[in-house]
mmCIF file of C-alpha atoms in Angstrom:
data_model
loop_
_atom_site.group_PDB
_atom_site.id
_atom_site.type_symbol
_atom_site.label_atom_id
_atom_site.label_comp_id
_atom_site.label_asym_id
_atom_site.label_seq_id
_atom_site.Cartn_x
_atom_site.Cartn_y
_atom_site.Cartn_z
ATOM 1 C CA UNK A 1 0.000 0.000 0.000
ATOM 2 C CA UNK A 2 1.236 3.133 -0.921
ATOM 3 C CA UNK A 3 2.459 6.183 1.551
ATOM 4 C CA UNK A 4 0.055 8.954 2.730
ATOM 5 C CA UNK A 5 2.054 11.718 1.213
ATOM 6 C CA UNK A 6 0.986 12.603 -2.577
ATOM 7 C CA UNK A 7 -2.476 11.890 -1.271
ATOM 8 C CA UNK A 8 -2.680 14.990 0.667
ATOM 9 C CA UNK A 9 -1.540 18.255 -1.010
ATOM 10 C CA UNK A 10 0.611 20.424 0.583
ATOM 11 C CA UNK A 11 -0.981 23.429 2.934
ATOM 12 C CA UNK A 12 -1.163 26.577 0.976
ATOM 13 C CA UNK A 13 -1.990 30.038 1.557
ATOM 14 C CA UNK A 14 -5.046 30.643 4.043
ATOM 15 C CA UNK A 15 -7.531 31.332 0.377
ATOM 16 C CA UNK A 16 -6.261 28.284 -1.357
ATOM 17 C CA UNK A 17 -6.956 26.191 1.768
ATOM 18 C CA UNK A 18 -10.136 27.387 2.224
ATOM 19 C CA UNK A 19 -11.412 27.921 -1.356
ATOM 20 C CA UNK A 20 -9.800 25.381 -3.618
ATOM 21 C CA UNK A 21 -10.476 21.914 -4.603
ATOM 22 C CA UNK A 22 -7.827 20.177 -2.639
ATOM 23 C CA UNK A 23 -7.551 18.416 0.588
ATOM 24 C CA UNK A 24 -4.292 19.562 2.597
ATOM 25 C CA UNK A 25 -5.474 18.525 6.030
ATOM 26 C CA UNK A 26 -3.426 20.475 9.078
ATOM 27 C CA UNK A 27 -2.162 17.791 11.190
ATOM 28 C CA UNK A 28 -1.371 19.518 14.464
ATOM 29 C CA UNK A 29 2.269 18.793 16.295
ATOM 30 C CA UNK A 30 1.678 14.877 17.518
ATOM 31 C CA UNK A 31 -0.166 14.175 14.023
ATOM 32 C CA UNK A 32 -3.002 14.534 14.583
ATOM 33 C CA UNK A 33 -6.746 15.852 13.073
ATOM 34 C CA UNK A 34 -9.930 16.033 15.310
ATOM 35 C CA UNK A 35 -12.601 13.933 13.743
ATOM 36 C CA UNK A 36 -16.452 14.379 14.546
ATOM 37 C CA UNK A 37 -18.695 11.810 14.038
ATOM 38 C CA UNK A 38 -22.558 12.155 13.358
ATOM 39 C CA UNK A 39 -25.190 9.711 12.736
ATOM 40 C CA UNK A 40 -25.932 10.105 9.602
ATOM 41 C CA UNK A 41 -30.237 9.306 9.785
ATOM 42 C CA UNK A 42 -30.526 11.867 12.361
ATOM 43 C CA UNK A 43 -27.791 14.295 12.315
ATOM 44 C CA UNK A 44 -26.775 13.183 16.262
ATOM 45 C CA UNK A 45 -23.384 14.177 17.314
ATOM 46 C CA UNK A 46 -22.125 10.500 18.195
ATOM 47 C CA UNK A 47 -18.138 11.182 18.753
ATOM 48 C CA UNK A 48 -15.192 13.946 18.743
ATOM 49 C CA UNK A 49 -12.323 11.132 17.576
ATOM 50 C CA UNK A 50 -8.784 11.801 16.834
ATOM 51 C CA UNK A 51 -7.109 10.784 12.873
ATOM 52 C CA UNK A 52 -3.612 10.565 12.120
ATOM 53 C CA UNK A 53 -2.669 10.604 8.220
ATOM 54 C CA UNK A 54 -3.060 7.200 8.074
ATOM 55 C CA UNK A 55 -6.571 6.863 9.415
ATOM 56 C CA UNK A 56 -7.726 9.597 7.034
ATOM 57 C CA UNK A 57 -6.507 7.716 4.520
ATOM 58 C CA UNK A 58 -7.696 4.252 5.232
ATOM 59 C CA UNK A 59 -11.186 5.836 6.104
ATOM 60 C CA UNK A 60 -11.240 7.320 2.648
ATOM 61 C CA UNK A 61 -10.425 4.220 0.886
ATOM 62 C CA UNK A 62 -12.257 1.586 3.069
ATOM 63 C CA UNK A 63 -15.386 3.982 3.757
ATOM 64 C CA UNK A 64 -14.908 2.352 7.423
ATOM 65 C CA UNK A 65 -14.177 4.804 10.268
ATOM 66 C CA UNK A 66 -10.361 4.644 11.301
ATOM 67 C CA UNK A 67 -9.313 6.760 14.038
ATOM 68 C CA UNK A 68 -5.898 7.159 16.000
ATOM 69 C CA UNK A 69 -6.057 6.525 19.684
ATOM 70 C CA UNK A 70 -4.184 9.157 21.495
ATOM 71 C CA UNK A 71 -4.145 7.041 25.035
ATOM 72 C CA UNK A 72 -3.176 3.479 23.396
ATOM 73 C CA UNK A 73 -1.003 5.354 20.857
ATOM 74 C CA UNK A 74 -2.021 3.077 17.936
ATOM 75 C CA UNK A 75 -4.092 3.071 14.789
ATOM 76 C CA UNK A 76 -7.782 1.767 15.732
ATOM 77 C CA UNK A 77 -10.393 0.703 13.428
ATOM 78 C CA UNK A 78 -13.833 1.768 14.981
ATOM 79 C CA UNK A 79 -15.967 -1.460 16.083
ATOM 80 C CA UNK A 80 -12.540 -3.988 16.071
ATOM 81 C CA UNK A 81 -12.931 -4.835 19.640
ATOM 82 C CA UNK A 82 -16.458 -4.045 20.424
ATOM 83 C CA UNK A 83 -18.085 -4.838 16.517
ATOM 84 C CA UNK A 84 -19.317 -1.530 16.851
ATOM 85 C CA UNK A 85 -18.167 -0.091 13.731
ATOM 86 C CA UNK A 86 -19.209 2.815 11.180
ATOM 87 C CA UNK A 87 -19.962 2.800 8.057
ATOM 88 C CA UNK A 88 -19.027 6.535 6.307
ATOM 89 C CA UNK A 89 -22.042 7.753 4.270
ATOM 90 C CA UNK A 90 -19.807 10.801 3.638
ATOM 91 C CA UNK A 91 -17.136 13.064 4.897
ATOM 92 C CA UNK A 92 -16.520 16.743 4.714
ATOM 93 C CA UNK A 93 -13.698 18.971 5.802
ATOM 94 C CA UNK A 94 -13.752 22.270 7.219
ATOM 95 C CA UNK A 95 -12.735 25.843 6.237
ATOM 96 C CA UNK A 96 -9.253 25.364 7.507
ATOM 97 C CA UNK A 97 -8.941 21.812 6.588
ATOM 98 C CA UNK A 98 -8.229 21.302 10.317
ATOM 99 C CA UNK A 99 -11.385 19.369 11.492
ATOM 100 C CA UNK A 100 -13.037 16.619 9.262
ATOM 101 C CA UNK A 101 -16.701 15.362 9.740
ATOM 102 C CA UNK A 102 -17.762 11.729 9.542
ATOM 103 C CA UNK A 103 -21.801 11.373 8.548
ATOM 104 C CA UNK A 104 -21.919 7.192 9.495
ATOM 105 C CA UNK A 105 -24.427 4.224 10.079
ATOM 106 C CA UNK A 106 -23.416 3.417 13.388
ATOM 107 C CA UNK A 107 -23.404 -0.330 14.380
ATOM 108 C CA UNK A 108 -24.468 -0.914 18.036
ATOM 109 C CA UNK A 109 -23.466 2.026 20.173
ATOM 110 C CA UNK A 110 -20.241 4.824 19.783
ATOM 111 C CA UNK A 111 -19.501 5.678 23.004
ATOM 112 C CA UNK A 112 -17.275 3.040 24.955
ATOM 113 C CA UNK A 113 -19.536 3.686 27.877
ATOM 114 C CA UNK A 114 -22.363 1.411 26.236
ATOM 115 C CA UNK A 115 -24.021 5.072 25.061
ATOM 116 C CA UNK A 116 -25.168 5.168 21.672
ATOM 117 C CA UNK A 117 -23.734 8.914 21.645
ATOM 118 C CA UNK A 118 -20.411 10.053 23.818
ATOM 119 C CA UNK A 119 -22.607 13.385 24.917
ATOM 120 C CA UNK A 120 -24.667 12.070 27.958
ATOM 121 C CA UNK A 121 -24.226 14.653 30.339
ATOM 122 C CA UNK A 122 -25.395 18.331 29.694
ATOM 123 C CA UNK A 123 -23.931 21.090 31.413
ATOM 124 C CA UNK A 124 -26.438 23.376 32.528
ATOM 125 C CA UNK A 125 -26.368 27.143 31.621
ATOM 126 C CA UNK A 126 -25.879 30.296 33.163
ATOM 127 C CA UNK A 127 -25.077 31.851 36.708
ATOM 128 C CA UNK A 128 -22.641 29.013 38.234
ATOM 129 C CA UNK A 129 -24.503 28.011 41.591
ATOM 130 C CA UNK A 130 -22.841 25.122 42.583
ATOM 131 C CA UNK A 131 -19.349 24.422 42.590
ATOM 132 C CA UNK A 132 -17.589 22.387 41.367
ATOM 133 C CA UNK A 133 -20.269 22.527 38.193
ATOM 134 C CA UNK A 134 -22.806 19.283 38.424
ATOM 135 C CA UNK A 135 -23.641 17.529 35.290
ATOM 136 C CA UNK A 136 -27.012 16.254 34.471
ATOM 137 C CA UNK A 137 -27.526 12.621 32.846
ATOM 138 C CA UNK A 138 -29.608 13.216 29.642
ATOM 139 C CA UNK A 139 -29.955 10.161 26.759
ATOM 140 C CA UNK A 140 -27.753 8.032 28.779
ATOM 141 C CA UNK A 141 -28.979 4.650 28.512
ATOM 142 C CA UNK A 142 -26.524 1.897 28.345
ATOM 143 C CA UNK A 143 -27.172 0.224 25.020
ATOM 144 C CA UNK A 144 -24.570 -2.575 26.058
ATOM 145 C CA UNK A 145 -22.822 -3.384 28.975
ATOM 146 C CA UNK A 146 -19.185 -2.409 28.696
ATOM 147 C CA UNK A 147 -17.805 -5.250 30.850
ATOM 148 C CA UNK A 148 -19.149 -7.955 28.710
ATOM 149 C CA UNK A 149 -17.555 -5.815 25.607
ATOM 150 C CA UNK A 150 -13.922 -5.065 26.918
ATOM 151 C CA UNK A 151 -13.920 -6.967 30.026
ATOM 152 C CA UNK A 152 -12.525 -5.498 33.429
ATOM 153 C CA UNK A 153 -11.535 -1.889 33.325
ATOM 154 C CA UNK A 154 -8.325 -3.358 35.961
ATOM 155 C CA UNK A 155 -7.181 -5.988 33.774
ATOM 156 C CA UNK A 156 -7.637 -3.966 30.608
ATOM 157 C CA UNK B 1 -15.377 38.107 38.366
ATOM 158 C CA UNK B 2 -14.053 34.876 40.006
ATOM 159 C CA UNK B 3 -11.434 32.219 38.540
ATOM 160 C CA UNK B 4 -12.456 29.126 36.706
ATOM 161 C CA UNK B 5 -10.506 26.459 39.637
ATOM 162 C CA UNK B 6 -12.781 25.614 42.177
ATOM 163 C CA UNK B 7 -15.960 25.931 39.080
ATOM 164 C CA UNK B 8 -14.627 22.802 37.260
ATOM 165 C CA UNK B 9 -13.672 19.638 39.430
ATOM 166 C CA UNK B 10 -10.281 18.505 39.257
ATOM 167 C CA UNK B 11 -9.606 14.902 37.140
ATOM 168 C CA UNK B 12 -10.903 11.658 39.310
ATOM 169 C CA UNK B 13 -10.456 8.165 37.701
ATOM 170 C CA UNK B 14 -11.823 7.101 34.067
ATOM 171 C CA UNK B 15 -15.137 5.840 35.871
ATOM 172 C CA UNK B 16 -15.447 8.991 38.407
ATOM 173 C CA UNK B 17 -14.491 11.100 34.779
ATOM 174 C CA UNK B 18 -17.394 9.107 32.622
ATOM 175 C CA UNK B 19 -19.993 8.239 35.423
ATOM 176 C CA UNK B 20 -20.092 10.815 37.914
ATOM 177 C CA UNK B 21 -21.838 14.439 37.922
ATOM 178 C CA UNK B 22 -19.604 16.723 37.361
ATOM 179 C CA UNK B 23 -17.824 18.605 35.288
ATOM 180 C CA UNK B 24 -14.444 18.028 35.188
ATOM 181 C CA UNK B 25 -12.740 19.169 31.584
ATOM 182 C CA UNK B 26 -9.391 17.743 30.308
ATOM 183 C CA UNK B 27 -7.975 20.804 28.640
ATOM 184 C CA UNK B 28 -4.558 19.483 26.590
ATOM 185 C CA UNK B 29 -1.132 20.954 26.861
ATOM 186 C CA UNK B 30 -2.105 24.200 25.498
ATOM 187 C CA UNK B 31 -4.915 24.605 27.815
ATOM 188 C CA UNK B 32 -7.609 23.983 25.254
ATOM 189 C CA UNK B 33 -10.759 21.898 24.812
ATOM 190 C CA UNK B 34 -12.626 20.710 21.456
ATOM 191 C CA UNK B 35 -15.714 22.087 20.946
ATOM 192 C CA UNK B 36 -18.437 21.412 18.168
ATOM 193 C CA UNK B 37 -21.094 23.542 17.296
ATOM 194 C CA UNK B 38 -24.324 22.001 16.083
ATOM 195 C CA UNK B 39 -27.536 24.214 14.688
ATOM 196 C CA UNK B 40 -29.835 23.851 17.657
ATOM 197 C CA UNK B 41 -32.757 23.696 15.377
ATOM 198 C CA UNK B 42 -31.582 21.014 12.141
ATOM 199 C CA UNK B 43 -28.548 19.391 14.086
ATOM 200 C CA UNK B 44 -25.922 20.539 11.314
ATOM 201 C CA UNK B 45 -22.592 20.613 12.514
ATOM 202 C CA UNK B 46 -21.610 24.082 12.050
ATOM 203 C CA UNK B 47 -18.540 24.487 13.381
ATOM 204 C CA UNK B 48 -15.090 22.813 15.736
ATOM 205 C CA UNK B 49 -13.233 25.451 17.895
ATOM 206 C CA UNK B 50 -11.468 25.298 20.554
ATOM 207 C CA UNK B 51 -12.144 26.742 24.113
ATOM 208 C CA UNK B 52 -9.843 27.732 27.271
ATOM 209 C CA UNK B 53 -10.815 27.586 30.633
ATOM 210 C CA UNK B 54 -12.114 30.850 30.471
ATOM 211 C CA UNK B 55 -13.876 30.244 27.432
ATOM 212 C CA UNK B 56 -15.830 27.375 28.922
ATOM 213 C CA UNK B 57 -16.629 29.315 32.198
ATOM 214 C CA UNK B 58 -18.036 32.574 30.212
ATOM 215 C CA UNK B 59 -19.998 30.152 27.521
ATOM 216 C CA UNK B 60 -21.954 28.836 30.538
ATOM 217 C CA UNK B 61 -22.474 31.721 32.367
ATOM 218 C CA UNK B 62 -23.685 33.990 29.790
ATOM 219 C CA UNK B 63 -25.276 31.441 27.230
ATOM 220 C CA UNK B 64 -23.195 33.121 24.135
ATOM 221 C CA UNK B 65 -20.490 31.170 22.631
ATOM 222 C CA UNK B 66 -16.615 32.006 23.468
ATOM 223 C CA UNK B 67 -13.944 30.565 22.021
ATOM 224 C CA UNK B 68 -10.011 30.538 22.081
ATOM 225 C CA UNK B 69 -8.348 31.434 18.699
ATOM 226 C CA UNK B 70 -5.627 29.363 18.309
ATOM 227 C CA UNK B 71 -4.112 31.863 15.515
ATOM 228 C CA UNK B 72 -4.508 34.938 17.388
ATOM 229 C CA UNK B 73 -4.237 33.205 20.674
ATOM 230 C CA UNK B 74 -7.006 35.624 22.493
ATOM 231 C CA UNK B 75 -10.255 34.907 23.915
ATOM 232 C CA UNK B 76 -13.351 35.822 21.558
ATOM 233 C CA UNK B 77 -16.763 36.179 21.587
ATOM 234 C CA UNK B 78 -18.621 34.515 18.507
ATOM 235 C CA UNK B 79 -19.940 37.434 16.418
ATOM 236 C CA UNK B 80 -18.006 39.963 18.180
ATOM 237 C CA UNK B 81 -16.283 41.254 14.881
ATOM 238 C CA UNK B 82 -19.272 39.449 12.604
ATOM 239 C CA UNK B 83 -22.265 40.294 14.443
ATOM 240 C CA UNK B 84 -22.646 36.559 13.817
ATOM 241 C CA UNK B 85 -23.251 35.385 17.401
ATOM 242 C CA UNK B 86 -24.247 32.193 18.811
ATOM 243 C CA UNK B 87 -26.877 31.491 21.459
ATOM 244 C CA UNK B 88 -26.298 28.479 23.052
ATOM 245 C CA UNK B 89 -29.489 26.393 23.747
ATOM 246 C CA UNK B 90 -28.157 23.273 25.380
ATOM 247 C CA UNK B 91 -24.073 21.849 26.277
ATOM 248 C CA UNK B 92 -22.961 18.662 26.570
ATOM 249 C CA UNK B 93 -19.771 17.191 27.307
ATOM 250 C CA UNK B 94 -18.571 13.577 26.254
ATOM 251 C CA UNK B 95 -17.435 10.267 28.223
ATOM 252 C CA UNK B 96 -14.022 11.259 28.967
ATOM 253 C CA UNK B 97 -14.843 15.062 28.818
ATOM 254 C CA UNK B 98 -12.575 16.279 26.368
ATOM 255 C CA UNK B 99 -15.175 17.297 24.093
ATOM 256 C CA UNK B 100 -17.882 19.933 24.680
ATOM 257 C CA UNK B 101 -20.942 19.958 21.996
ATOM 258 C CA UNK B 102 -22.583 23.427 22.009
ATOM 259 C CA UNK B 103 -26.244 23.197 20.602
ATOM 260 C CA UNK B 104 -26.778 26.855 19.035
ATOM 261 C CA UNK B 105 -29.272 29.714 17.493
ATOM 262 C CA UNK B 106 -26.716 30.799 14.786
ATOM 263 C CA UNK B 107 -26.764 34.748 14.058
ATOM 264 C CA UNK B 108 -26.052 34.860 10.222
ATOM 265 C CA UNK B 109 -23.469 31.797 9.304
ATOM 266 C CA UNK B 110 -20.857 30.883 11.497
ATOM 267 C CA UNK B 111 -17.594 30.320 8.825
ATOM 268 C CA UNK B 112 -15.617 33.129 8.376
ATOM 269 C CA UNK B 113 -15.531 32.407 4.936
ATOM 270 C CA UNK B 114 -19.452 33.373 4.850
ATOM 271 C CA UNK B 115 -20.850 30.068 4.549
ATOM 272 C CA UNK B 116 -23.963 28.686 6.911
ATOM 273 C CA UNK B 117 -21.279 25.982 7.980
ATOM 274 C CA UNK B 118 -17.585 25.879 7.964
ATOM 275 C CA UNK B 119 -17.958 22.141 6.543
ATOM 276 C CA UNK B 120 -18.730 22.657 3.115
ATOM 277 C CA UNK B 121 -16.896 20.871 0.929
ATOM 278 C CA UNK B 122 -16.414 16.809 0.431
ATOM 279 C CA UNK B 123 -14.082 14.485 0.324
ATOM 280 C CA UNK B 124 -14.844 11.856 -2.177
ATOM 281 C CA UNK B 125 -14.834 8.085 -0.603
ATOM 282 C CA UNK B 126 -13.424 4.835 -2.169
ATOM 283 C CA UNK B 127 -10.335 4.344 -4.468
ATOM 284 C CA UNK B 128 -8.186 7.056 -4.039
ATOM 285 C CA UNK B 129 -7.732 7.589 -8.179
ATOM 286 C CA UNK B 130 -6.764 11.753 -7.864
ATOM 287 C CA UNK B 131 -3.481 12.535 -5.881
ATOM 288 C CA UNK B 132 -3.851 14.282 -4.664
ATOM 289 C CA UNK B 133 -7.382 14.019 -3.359
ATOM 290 C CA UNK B 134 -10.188 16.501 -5.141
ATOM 291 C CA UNK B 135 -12.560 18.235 -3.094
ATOM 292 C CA UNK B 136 -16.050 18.522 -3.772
ATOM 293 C CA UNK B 137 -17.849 21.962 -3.092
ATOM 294 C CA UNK B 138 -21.456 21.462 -1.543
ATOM 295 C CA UNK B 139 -23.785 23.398 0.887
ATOM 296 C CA UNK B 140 -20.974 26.512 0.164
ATOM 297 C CA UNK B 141 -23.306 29.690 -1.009
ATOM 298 C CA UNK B 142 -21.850 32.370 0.843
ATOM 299 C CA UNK B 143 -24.378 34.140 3.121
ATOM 300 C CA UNK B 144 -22.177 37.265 3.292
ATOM 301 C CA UNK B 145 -19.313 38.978 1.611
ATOM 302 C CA UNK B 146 -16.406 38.210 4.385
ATOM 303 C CA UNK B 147 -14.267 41.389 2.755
ATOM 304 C CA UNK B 148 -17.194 43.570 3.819
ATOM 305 C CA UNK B 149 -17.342 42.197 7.148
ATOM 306 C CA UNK B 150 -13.551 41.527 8.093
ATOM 307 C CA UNK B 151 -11.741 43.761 5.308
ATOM 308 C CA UNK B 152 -8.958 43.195 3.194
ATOM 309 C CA UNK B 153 -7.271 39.657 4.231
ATOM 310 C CA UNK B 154 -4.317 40.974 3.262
ATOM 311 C CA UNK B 155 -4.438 44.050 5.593
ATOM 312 C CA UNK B 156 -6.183 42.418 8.287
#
């Protein structure tokens, strides 16, 4: 397989990122592009994700979600351990080809947790009564039971 | 106006961090936090900033979107050059919390560039046949002139 580098352009001026036809995506200093996925029926947020260059890549090419894990420090395709994969219905980068957006048919559940969507908690608005802030539990329902999935958090 | 220590709880274990009630925020090295920015109203992602501490803090307090430019490294207020504000309707923050999700009544569009959405172009899935990769424009009518509202990019 070949090398990640002629498939990405090099980053041009701010207009030519932002207005032409080419993707030159701005890896930040450890490699790295923030990825969000959606679900793409209902629009849902699902997951903020990490990609290195090679994850972009494979995700283009397989139409499979690839991510980079920043705490295991290794390439992960979404679903190997837990089957819960996604399938990309389409992707989109931003303005400054520093963020890229993942529309998918999510398998199962995203969030490790057993949450169909990583954003359970809301943070509720305005004057900041308690402190620290308390979260509220909103959509949290454990679709699967994260033991069964990954097995003991201490023998991980 | 008080600081943002004791208002966020300091980092417990992964299952304290996913599990319990409150908000705890992993900001990386350079202090910062994703954030995405949906449309409150169709669930289009909009936007991914960043936020500081003080971002966070003044984006819950007063219900308008703040943000942390990387590029000019200063706080700012969505809209404050623009007009093109954002109200924040709901927050949520994700399993590990280092991801906020900001649900929002957009002002006008919220890309500098004057689109509705700073995602609007796509990146083509499947055999990678162009290298490098071609960019498909979609969604990207500009909703504003962004000379008229920024000036001259060269001068600015």
């Amino acid at each position: 397989m070949s090398g990640n580098s002629d498939v990405f352009a090099p980053r041009g001026s701010p207009a030519e990122v932002e207005e032409a036809r080419l993707l030159s995506p701005k890896f930040d200093a450890d490699g790295l592009i923030a990825c969000v996925a959606t679900d793409a029926r209902t629009g849902e947020v699902l997951m903020v994700a990490h990609m290195n260059a090679e994850a972009l890549r494979k995700t283009i090419e397989t139409g499979e979600a690839w991510y980079f894990s920043r705490s295991r420090k290794k390439l992960w395709r979404k679903g190997e351990t837990s089957g819960h994969s996604q399938r990309v219905v389409e992707m989109r980068v931003d303005c400054d080809q520093d963020a890229i957006l993942v529309k998918v048919e999510q398998t199962g559940a995203a969030c490790h947790t057993g949450r169909r969507s990583c954003f359970y908690r809301a943070v509720p608005l305005g004057r900041i009564d308690a402190r620290p802030i308390a979260l509220e539990f909103c959509d949290a329902e454990k679709l699967f039971d994260p033991r069964a999935v990954y097995g003991d958090p201490q023998k991980r």
